[in-house]
Amino acid sequence: MSMGPNYPPDAGQWVCGQCRCPLEQAKVQAFYLNSAFDVYLPRCPKCGLTLVPKSLAQGRMLEVEALLEDK
């Protein structure tokens, strides 16, 4: 069984701003330029709000965005 990339939250205890529930790692689909990617991100188990860690948004996602736009 293949698992998608796992991106834990940056340091600290993260809780949902709406529900006040602790976030849990969950499989989510990220969409960009008509492409879908399965990744594991911190997500609220109650409302489904997903956290994209700063390290991912300013690091790996920026690299992937540049690669996709160059095609």
Short mmCIF file of C-alpha atoms in Angstrom, two decimals:
data_model
loop_
_atom_site.label_atom_id
_atom_site.label_comp_id
_atom_site.label_asym_id
_atom_site.label_seq_id
_atom_site.Cartn_x
_atom_site.Cartn_y
_atom_site.Cartn_z
CA MET A 1 0.00 0.00 0.00
CA SER A 2 1.46 3.35 -1.06
CA MET A 3 1.19 6.35 1.22
CA GLY A 4 1.40 9.94 0.01
CA PRO A 5 3.88 12.42 1.42
CA ASN A 6 3.45 13.18 5.12
CA TYR A 7 3.83 16.81 6.23
CA PRO A 8 3.48 17.21 10.01
CA PRO A 9 2.76 20.63 11.50
CA ASP A 10 5.59 22.94 12.45
CA ALA A 11 6.65 22.73 16.12
CA GLY A 12 3.97 23.14 18.77
CA GLN A 13 0.53 21.83 19.65
CA TRP A 14 -1.93 22.85 16.95
CA VAL A 15 -5.69 23.10 17.47
CA CYS A 16 -8.50 24.10 15.12
CA GLY A 17 -9.37 27.79 15.41
CA GLN A 18 -13.08 27.02 14.97
CA CYS A 19 -13.59 23.81 16.95
CA ARG A 20 -10.69 23.91 19.42
CA CYS A 21 -9.98 20.22 18.61
CA PRO A 22 -6.37 19.02 18.31
CA LEU A 23 -5.34 18.53 14.68
CA GLU A 24 -4.65 15.01 13.41
CA GLN A 25 -2.64 13.83 10.39
CA ALA A 26 -5.10 12.91 7.64
CA LYS A 27 -5.02 12.15 3.94
CA VAL A 28 -6.23 15.13 1.90
CA GLN A 29 -6.21 16.02 -1.79
CA ALA A 30 -4.35 19.14 -2.81
CA PHE A 31 -5.24 20.63 -6.20
CA TYR A 32 -3.05 22.86 -8.35
CA LEU A 33 -3.24 23.64 -12.09
CA ASN A 34 -5.77 20.86 -12.81
CA SER A 35 -3.64 18.27 -10.97
CA ALA A 36 -4.56 16.45 -7.75
CA PHE A 37 -2.04 15.26 -5.17
CA ASP A 38 -2.70 12.98 -2.18
CA VAL A 39 -0.79 14.20 0.88
CA TYR A 40 -1.05 13.80 4.65
CA LEU A 41 -1.56 17.11 6.44
CA PRO A 42 -2.75 18.25 9.89
CA ARG A 43 -6.55 18.39 9.78
CA CYS A 44 -9.39 19.01 12.22
CA PRO A 45 -11.27 15.73 12.79
CA LYS A 46 -14.49 17.64 13.49
CA CYS A 47 -14.84 20.28 10.74
CA GLY A 48 -12.17 19.16 8.25
CA LEU A 49 -10.21 22.43 8.24
CA THR A 50 -6.69 21.65 7.00
CA LEU A 51 -3.43 23.29 8.04
CA VAL A 52 -0.72 23.75 5.43
CA PRO A 53 2.47 24.10 7.49
CA LYS A 54 4.56 27.19 6.74
CA SER A 55 7.59 24.99 5.98
CA LEU A 56 5.59 23.20 3.27
CA ALA A 57 3.95 26.31 1.79
CA GLN A 58 7.19 28.26 1.52
CA GLY A 59 9.38 25.28 0.69
CA ARG A 60 8.23 22.21 -1.20
CA MET A 61 5.00 23.73 -2.62
CA LEU A 62 6.93 26.68 -4.01
CA GLU A 63 9.33 24.27 -5.77
CA VAL A 64 6.46 22.19 -7.22
CA GLU A 65 4.64 25.35 -8.36
CA ALA A 66 7.74 26.48 -10.26
CA LEU A 67 8.14 23.04 -11.90
CA LEU A 68 4.50 22.88 -12.97
CA GLU A 69 4.50 26.40 -14.38
CA ASP A 70 7.67 25.69 -16.38
CA LYS A 71 5.93 22.84 -18.26
#
